[in-house]
């Protein structure tokens, strides 16, 4: 006879909206149906989470999975496999593929692949181009779309909106929050001669002002038009000071790379493998970003998982591409920051679960509460492990965090009530993985 609960997670320390509590969590048909001291005789299956910490499913809102077009570096299957092995329950994927995700048809191609192959929840950004500005307001409302992405400075791929006039047109035409890569393209062009010899010059070419100028241009336009923007991978102390003044319209993302690595040691140790856009900068910027996390100026942590093959990374700078992987390591790296006291576990839940769900308007995510989807990341806050390249399943086959010793590790990834990863083993792919958003609800 079917019992009252499909799954009961017993005795875990739950970190959620109402603090930290030892509680049992009951799951039925993919949703959380009860919390409290619950009888295990009522459950078909029981997971003993004693000594473990249970978090609402952690979401990575910035990944590049390269499919279609650059499958030698990543596919949706391998990227999402890395996500769940690393304790991530869902991803928002970027549009700079080949072809780019710039039409409903190209969005559909990715959704079709993800429906069959994704290991976790997913949604896709639509890339703004000078050719799709008029249609963006329709495309952004498509199911499976998390919003529009703008590249103000050229990076991997050919998506680019370098000028204020098109930026204004795009922001005027859309209604959802727009995610933006802020580097001033004119300044990048003017300073190209600085890209000499090796990757130590990367943050000199793409300097602090390159980021600041673009961020300021974006914020002024957004405030004038009363539009919401999400400033991706913020890297400078000066941008943080500015962004504090724009909390009415702008949310802020930082990456684990910019919180963990700094120049010049990252380029001494990793060379082109530390090359990304916007670049890893000096220690003073890293410390300013950590403080911005502690003070709540940062809204979201995203990995900017941007894998490139070793063959391409080994090309002589500046012919080497920018970007590093990160979807599989974001949780262990950030748990290690928790263990070091750089942020609390409550901060982490806010930055990777509650806030993504609030900022992007996700339905039924971001809380462990009755009636919400049973997406959970279960972690051991005390487990000490080393990150190693042979654990990384990304097709690129490397991590900038190879050999990093961390305290804190993901033990299980539960999506829609089912274990997708348990103690490092992959189990079955979840059903109904497409994220739903309030702003696309009429079209779902
Ligand atoms: O370093 C980066 N790599 N920054 C980006 O904006 C794009 C990314 C990629 O797709 O390779």
Coordinates of C-alpha atoms and ligand atoms in Angstrom, one line a residue:
X1 CA 0.0 0.0 0.0
X2 CA 1.3 3.5 -0.9
X3 CA 2.4 5.3 2.2
X4 CA 1.7 8.9 3.1
X5 CA 5.1 10.2 2.0
X6 CA 7.2 9.3 -1.1
X7 CA 10.4 10.4 0.7
X8 CA 11.2 11.6 4.2
X9 CA 14.5 13.4 4.9
X10 CA 15.1 12.8 8.6
X11 CA 17.0 14.9 11.2
X12 CA 18.9 17.3 8.8
X13 CA 19.8 20.8 9.9
X14 CA 17.5 22.8 7.6
X15 CA 18.7 26.3 6.6
X16 CA 15.8 28.3 5.2
X17 CA 13.7 31.4 5.5
X18 CA 13.0 30.9 9.2
X19 CA 16.5 30.2 10.3
X20 CA 18.3 27.0 11.2
X21 CA 16.2 24.1 12.5
X22 CA 16.7 20.3 12.9
X23 CA 13.6 19.1 11.2
X24 CA 12.2 16.3 9.0
X25 CA 11.1 17.1 5.4
X26 CA 8.3 15.1 3.7
X27 CA 8.1 15.0 -0.1
X28 CA 5.1 13.9 -2.2
X29 CA 4.8 14.1 -6.0
X30 CA 7.8 16.3 -6.2
X31 CA 6.7 18.8 -3.7
X32 CA 7.4 19.5 0.0
X33 CA 4.3 18.4 1.9
X34 CA 5.2 18.5 5.5
X35 CA 7.9 19.8 7.9
X36 CA 8.4 18.8 11.6
X37 CA 8.9 15.7 13.6
X38 CA 7.5 13.1 11.2
X39 CA 7.0 9.4 11.5
X40 CA 9.3 7.4 9.2
X41 CA 6.8 4.5 9.2
X42 CA 4.7 6.7 6.9
X43 CA 7.4 7.0 4.2
X44 CA 8.2 4.8 1.2
X45 CA 11.8 5.9 1.4
X46 CA 13.9 7.5 4.2
X47 CA 17.1 9.5 4.0
X48 CA 19.0 10.0 7.3
X49 CA 20.4 13.5 7.1
X50 CA 21.7 13.5 10.7
X51 CA 24.8 15.7 10.9
X52 CA 24.1 17.1 7.5
X53 CA 22.8 20.5 6.4
X54 CA 19.8 20.8 4.1
X55 CA 19.6 23.8 1.8
X56 CA 16.9 24.9 -0.7
X57 CA 18.2 23.8 -4.1
X58 CA 21.1 26.0 -5.2
X59 CA 20.8 27.6 -8.6
X60 CA 23.6 28.7 -10.9
X61 CA 22.2 31.6 -13.0
X62 CA 25.2 32.0 -15.3
X63 CA 26.6 29.0 -17.3
X64 CA 27.8 28.6 -20.9
X65 CA 27.2 25.1 -22.1
X66 CA 28.4 25.5 -25.7
X67 CA 25.7 23.4 -27.4
X68 CA 25.0 23.9 -30.3
X69 CA 28.2 24.8 -32.0
X70 CA 31.1 24.1 -29.7
X71 CA 30.3 20.6 -28.3
X72 CA 34.0 19.8 -28.1
X73 CA 34.1 22.1 -25.0
X74 CA 30.7 21.2 -23.5
X75 CA 27.2 19.8 -24.1
X76 CA 24.0 20.4 -22.2
X77 CA 24.3 16.8 -20.9
X78 CA 27.9 17.1 -19.6
X79 CA 27.4 20.7 -18.2
X80 CA 24.3 19.7 -16.2
X81 CA 25.9 16.5 -15.1
X82 CA 28.7 18.6 -13.5
X83 CA 26.0 20.8 -12.0
X84 CA 24.3 18.0 -10.1
X85 CA 27.6 16.3 -9.0
X86 CA 28.5 19.7 -7.5
X87 CA 25.2 20.2 -5.7
X88 CA 23.5 22.6 -8.1
X89 CA 19.8 21.9 -8.8
X90 CA 19.3 24.3 -11.8
X91 CA 21.0 26.5 -14.3
X92 CA 20.3 29.5 -16.5
X93 CA 22.3 29.1 -19.7
X94 CA 23.9 31.8 -21.8
X95 CA 23.1 32.6 -25.5
X96 CA 26.6 32.9 -27.1
X97 CA 26.5 29.5 -28.8
X98 CA 26.6 28.8 -32.6
X99 CA 24.1 29.8 -33.7
X100 CA 23.4 32.2 -30.9
X101 CA 20.1 31.9 -28.9
X102 CA 18.6 34.9 -30.6
X103 CA 15.3 33.6 -32.0
X104 CA 12.4 31.5 -30.7
X105 CA 13.5 28.7 -33.1
X106 CA 17.1 28.7 -31.7
X107 CA 15.7 28.8 -28.1
X108 CA 13.5 25.8 -29.0
X109 CA 16.6 23.8 -30.2
X110 CA 18.2 24.2 -26.8
X111 CA 14.9 23.4 -24.9
X112 CA 14.5 20.2 -27.0
X113 CA 18.0 19.0 -26.1
X114 CA 17.6 19.9 -22.4
X115 CA 14.2 18.2 -22.2
X116 CA 15.9 14.9 -23.1
X117 CA 19.4 15.3 -21.7
X118 CA 19.5 17.8 -18.8
X119 CA 20.3 16.4 -15.3
X120 CA 18.9 19.5 -13.6
X121 CA 16.3 22.3 -13.9
X122 CA 17.1 24.7 -16.7
X123 CA 16.2 27.9 -18.5
X124 CA 17.9 29.8 -21.3
X125 CA 18.8 33.5 -21.9
X126 CA 17.9 35.1 -25.2
X127 CA 20.8 37.1 -26.7
X128 CA 20.1 40.7 -27.8
X129 CA 21.4 41.5 -31.3
X130 CA 20.8 44.6 -33.5
X131 CA 18.5 42.4 -35.6
X132 CA 16.1 41.0 -32.9
X133 CA 15.3 44.2 -30.9
X134 CA 11.7 44.4 -32.1
X135 CA 11.0 40.8 -31.3
X136 CA 12.7 40.6 -27.9
X137 CA 9.6 41.5 -25.9
X138 CA 7.8 38.4 -27.4
X139 CA 10.8 36.1 -27.2
X140 CA 11.5 36.9 -23.5
X141 CA 8.0 35.7 -22.6
X142 CA 8.6 32.2 -24.1
X143 CA 8.5 29.3 -21.6
X144 CA 12.0 28.2 -20.8
X145 CA 13.4 31.7 -21.2
X146 CA 15.0 33.4 -18.1
X147 CA 15.4 36.8 -19.7
X148 CA 17.5 38.8 -22.2
X149 CA 21.4 38.9 -22.1
X150 CA 23.3 41.8 -23.5
X151 CA 27.1 41.9 -24.2
X152 CA 28.2 45.5 -24.1
X153 CA 31.8 44.4 -24.7
X154 CA 33.0 41.7 -27.1
X155 CA 33.8 38.3 -25.5
X156 CA 33.4 34.7 -26.7
X157 CA 31.0 34.6 -29.7
X158 CA 29.7 37.4 -31.8
X159 CA 26.9 38.9 -29.6
X160 CA 27.5 42.6 -29.1
X161 CA 25.6 45.8 -28.4
X162 CA 28.4 48.4 -28.0
X163 CA 26.3 51.6 -28.3
X164 CA 23.9 53.5 -26.0
X165 CA 21.3 54.0 -28.7
X166 CA 20.7 50.2 -29.2
X167 CA 21.0 49.6 -25.5
X168 CA 18.2 52.1 -24.9
X169 CA 16.1 50.5 -27.6
X170 CA 16.5 47.1 -26.1
X171 CA 15.8 48.2 -22.5
X172 CA 12.7 50.1 -23.8
X173 CA 11.4 47.1 -25.6
X174 CA 11.6 44.5 -22.8
X175 CA 9.9 44.1 -19.5
X176 CA 11.8 41.4 -17.7
X177 CA 15.1 41.9 -15.8
X178 CA 18.0 42.1 -18.4
X179 CA 21.4 40.5 -17.6
X180 CA 24.3 42.5 -18.8
X181 CA 28.0 41.9 -19.4
X182 CA 29.5 45.4 -18.7
X183 CA 32.7 46.1 -20.5
X184 CA 33.0 49.2 -22.7
X185 CA 33.7 48.0 -26.2
X186 CA 35.1 51.3 -27.5
X187 CA 37.7 51.3 -24.8
X188 CA 38.5 47.6 -25.4
X189 CA 39.2 48.5 -29.1
X190 CA 41.3 51.5 -28.2
X191 CA 43.5 49.5 -25.8
X192 CA 44.0 46.4 -27.9
X193 CA 47.7 47.2 -28.4
X194 CA 48.2 46.4 -24.7
X195 CA 47.4 42.7 -25.2
X196 CA 51.1 41.8 -25.3
X197 CA 53.2 38.7 -24.4
X198 CA 51.0 36.9 -21.8
X199 CA 47.9 36.8 -19.8
X200 CA 49.3 39.1 -17.0
X201 CA 48.3 41.8 -19.5
X202 CA 44.7 40.7 -19.6
X203 CA 43.5 42.9 -16.7
X204 CA 45.7 45.8 -18.1
X205 CA 44.0 45.7 -21.5
X206 CA 40.5 45.1 -20.0
X207 CA 41.2 47.5 -17.1
X208 CA 39.0 48.7 -14.2
X209 CA 37.7 51.7 -16.2
X210 CA 36.6 49.4 -19.0
X211 CA 34.2 47.7 -16.6
X212 CA 33.2 50.9 -14.7
X213 CA 32.4 53.0 -17.7
X214 CA 30.1 50.3 -19.1
X215 CA 28.4 49.7 -15.8
X216 CA 27.8 53.5 -15.3
X217 CA 26.3 53.8 -18.9
X218 CA 24.0 50.9 -18.3
X219 CA 22.8 52.1 -14.8
X220 CA 22.1 55.6 -16.1
X221 CA 20.0 54.3 -19.0
X222 CA 18.2 51.8 -16.8
X223 CA 17.3 54.4 -14.3
X224 CA 16.1 56.9 -17.0
X225 CA 13.9 54.2 -18.5
X226 CA 12.9 52.7 -15.1
X227 CA 14.0 49.2 -16.1
X228 CA 15.5 46.4 -14.0
X229 CA 19.0 45.2 -14.9
X230 CA 21.3 42.5 -13.5
X231 CA 24.9 43.4 -13.7
X232 CA 26.9 40.1 -14.3
X233 CA 30.3 39.2 -12.9
X234 CA 31.2 42.6 -11.2
X235 CA 34.9 42.8 -10.6
X236 CA 36.0 46.2 -9.3
X237 CA 35.7 48.0 -6.0
X238 CA 34.6 51.2 -7.8
X239 CA 31.7 49.4 -9.5
X240 CA 30.6 48.1 -6.0
X241 CA 30.6 51.7 -4.7
X242 CA 28.5 52.8 -7.7
X243 CA 26.1 49.8 -7.5
X244 CA 25.2 50.6 -3.9
X245 CA 23.5 53.8 -5.3
X246 CA 21.4 51.9 -7.8
X247 CA 19.7 49.1 -5.7
X248 CA 16.3 50.3 -6.9
X249 CA 17.0 49.1 -10.5
X250 CA 20.1 46.9 -10.4
X251 CA 21.0 43.6 -9.0
X252 CA 24.6 42.4 -8.8
X253 CA 26.3 39.1 -9.5
X254 CA 29.8 38.1 -8.5
X255 CA 31.6 34.8 -9.3
X256 CA 33.6 32.4 -7.1
X257 CA 36.6 33.0 -9.3
X258 CA 36.7 36.7 -8.5
X259 CA 36.1 36.0 -4.8
X260 CA 38.9 33.4 -4.6
X261 CA 41.7 34.2 -7.1
X262 CA 43.6 37.4 -7.5
X263 CA 46.3 38.9 -9.7
X264 CA 49.2 38.5 -10.2
X265 CA 49.4 35.1 -8.5
X266 CA 46.5 33.6 -10.6
X267 CA 48.4 34.4 -13.9
X268 CA 51.7 33.3 -12.4
X269 CA 50.1 29.9 -11.5
X270 CA 47.5 29.3 -14.1
X271 CA 48.5 31.5 -17.1
X272 CA 45.8 31.6 -19.8
X273 CA 43.7 29.2 -17.7
X274 CA 43.0 32.2 -15.4
X275 CA 42.0 34.4 -18.4
X276 CA 38.4 35.4 -18.3
X277 CA 36.2 38.5 -19.1
X278 CA 36.0 40.6 -17.1
X279 CA 39.4 39.7 -15.8
X280 CA 40.6 38.5 -12.4
X281 CA 42.1 41.6 -10.8
X282 CA 44.3 42.5 -7.8
X283 CA 43.7 41.4 -4.2
X284 CA 42.1 44.8 -3.2
X285 CA 39.2 44.1 -5.6
X286 CA 38.8 40.5 -4.3
X287 CA 38.5 41.9 -0.7
X288 CA 36.0 44.6 -1.8
X289 CA 33.9 41.9 -3.5
X290 CA 33.9 39.7 -0.3
X291 CA 32.9 42.8 1.7
X292 CA 30.1 43.5 -0.8
X293 CA 28.9 39.9 -0.3
X294 CA 28.9 40.3 3.5
X295 CA 27.1 43.7 3.3
X296 CA 24.4 42.5 0.9
X297 CA 25.3 44.6 -2.1
X298 CA 25.8 41.4 -4.0
X299 CA 22.5 39.7 -4.8
X300 CA 23.6 36.5 -6.6
X301 CA 26.5 34.2 -7.0
X302 CA 26.9 32.7 -10.5
X303 CA 29.8 30.5 -11.7
X304 CA 30.1 32.0 -15.3
X305 CA 30.9 28.4 -16.2
X306 CA 32.7 29.0 -19.5
X307 CA 34.7 25.9 -20.5
X308 CA 37.3 26.0 -23.3
X309 CA 39.4 23.0 -24.6
X310 CA 43.0 22.8 -23.4
X311 CA 44.0 23.0 -27.0
X312 CA 42.5 26.4 -27.3
X313 CA 43.6 27.6 -23.8
X314 CA 47.2 26.6 -24.7
X315 CA 47.3 29.0 -27.7
X316 CA 49.6 32.0 -27.1
X317 CA 47.9 34.9 -25.4
X318 CA 45.9 36.8 -26.8
X319 CA 44.8 34.1 -29.1
X320 CA 43.7 32.0 -26.2
X321 CA 39.9 32.2 -25.4
X322 CA 38.6 33.8 -22.2
X323 CA 36.6 31.8 -19.6
X324 CA 36.9 29.0 -17.1
X325 CA 34.6 26.2 -15.9
X326 CA 32.8 26.5 -12.6
X327 CA 29.3 24.9 -12.4
X328 CA 30.7 21.8 -10.6
X329 CA 32.9 23.7 -8.2
X330 CA 30.7 26.7 -7.2
X331 CA 29.2 24.9 -4.2
X332 CA 32.4 23.4 -2.7
X333 CA 34.3 26.7 -3.3
X334 CA 31.6 28.8 -1.6
X335 CA 31.2 26.3 1.3
X336 CA 34.9 26.8 1.8
X337 CA 34.3 30.5 2.0
X338 CA 31.6 29.8 4.6
X339 CA 34.1 27.7 6.6
X340 CA 36.6 30.6 6.5
X341 CA 33.9 33.0 7.8
X342 CA 33.8 35.1 4.6
X343 CA 30.0 34.6 4.5
X344 CA 27.4 32.7 6.5
X345 CA 25.5 29.6 5.3
X346 CA 22.4 31.9 5.4
X347 CA 24.1 34.3 3.0
X348 CA 24.9 31.4 0.7
X349 CA 21.3 30.3 0.6
X350 CA 20.2 33.8 -0.1
X351 CA 22.7 34.3 -2.9
X352 CA 22.1 31.0 -4.7
X353 CA 18.5 30.1 -4.0
X354 CA 16.2 32.7 -2.6
X355 CA 17.6 35.7 -4.4
X356 CA 17.8 34.0 -7.9
X357 CA 14.2 33.0 -7.4
X358 CA 13.1 36.5 -6.4
X359 CA 15.2 38.4 -8.9
X360 CA 14.1 36.3 -11.9
X361 CA 10.6 35.5 -10.7
X362 CA 10.9 31.7 -10.4
X363 CA 7.7 29.8 -9.5
X364 CA 7.9 27.5 -6.5
X365 CA 11.6 27.7 -5.9
X366 CA 14.0 29.3 -3.4
X367 CA 12.4 28.1 -0.1
X368 CA 12.0 24.9 1.7
X369 CA 8.4 25.4 2.6
X370 CA 5.2 23.4 2.2
X371 CA 3.8 23.7 -1.3
X372 CA 7.2 24.5 -2.9
X373 CA 9.1 22.1 -5.2
X374 CA 11.3 19.6 -3.4
X375 CA 14.6 20.9 -4.8
X376 CA 17.3 20.4 -2.1
X377 CA 21.0 20.6 -1.9
X378 CA 22.3 18.5 1.1
X379 CA 25.8 19.3 2.2
X380 CA 28.4 18.3 4.8
X381 CA 29.8 21.6 6.2
X382 CA 32.7 19.9 7.9
X383 CA 33.9 17.4 5.2
X384 CA 37.4 18.2 4.0
X385 CA 38.2 17.3 0.4
X386 CA 40.4 18.3 -2.5
X387 CA 39.0 19.4 -5.8
X388 CA 40.7 17.4 -8.5
X389 CA 40.6 17.5 -12.3
X390 CA 39.6 13.8 -12.5
X391 CA 36.4 14.7 -10.6
X392 CA 35.5 17.3 -13.2
X393 CA 33.0 16.0 -15.9
X394 CA 33.0 19.1 -18.1
X395 CA 34.3 18.2 -21.5
X396 CA 37.1 20.7 -21.1
X397 CA 38.6 18.3 -18.5
X398 CA 40.2 20.9 -16.2
X399 CA 39.4 23.3 -13.4
X400 CA 41.2 26.4 -12.2
X401 CA 40.6 24.9 -8.7
X402 CA 42.4 21.6 -9.3
X403 CA 44.2 20.7 -6.0
X404 CA 42.2 23.3 -3.9
X405 CA 41.6 21.9 -0.5
X406 CA 38.1 22.8 0.7
X407 CA 36.0 22.4 3.9
X408 CA 32.4 21.7 2.9
X409 CA 31.1 19.3 0.2
X410 CA 27.8 18.5 -1.5
X411 CA 26.4 15.1 -0.4
X412 CA 23.1 15.0 -2.3
X413 CA 21.2 16.8 -5.0
X414 CA 17.4 16.3 -5.0
X415 CA 15.3 17.7 -7.8
X416 CA 11.5 17.5 -7.9
X417 CA 11.6 15.1 -5.0
X418 CA 14.1 12.6 -6.6
X419 CA 17.7 12.0 -5.8
X420 CA 19.8 12.9 -8.8
X421 CA 23.1 12.7 -7.0
X422 CA 23.7 10.8 -3.7
X423 CA 27.2 10.6 -2.1
X424 CA 28.9 11.4 -5.4
X425 CA 26.9 8.8 -7.5
X426 CA 24.6 9.9 -10.3
X427 CA 21.1 8.4 -10.0
X428 CA 18.2 9.2 -12.4
X429 CA 17.4 12.3 -14.4
X430 CA 14.4 14.3 -13.0
X431 CA 11.1 14.8 -14.8
X432 CA 9.6 18.3 -15.4
X433 CA 13.0 20.2 -15.3
X434 CA 12.1 23.4 -17.1
X435 CA 12.0 26.3 -14.7
X436 CA 8.7 28.3 -14.7
X437 CA 8.6 32.0 -14.3
X438 CA 5.8 34.3 -13.2
X439 CA 6.4 36.5 -16.2
X440 CA 6.0 33.7 -18.7
X441 CA 3.1 32.1 -16.8
X442 CA 0.5 33.0 -19.5
X443 CA 2.5 31.1 -22.1
X444 CA 3.5 28.1 -20.0
Ligands
LIG1 O1 35.4 34.9 -19.9 C1 34.3 34.8 -20.4 N1 34.0 33.7 -21.1 N2 33.5 35.8 -20.3 C2 32.3 35.9 -21.1 O2 31.7 36.9 -21.0 C3 32.0 34.8 -22.0 C4 32.7 33.6 -21.6 C5 32.6 32.5 -22.6 O3 31.5 32.2 -23.1 O4 33.6 31.9 -23.0

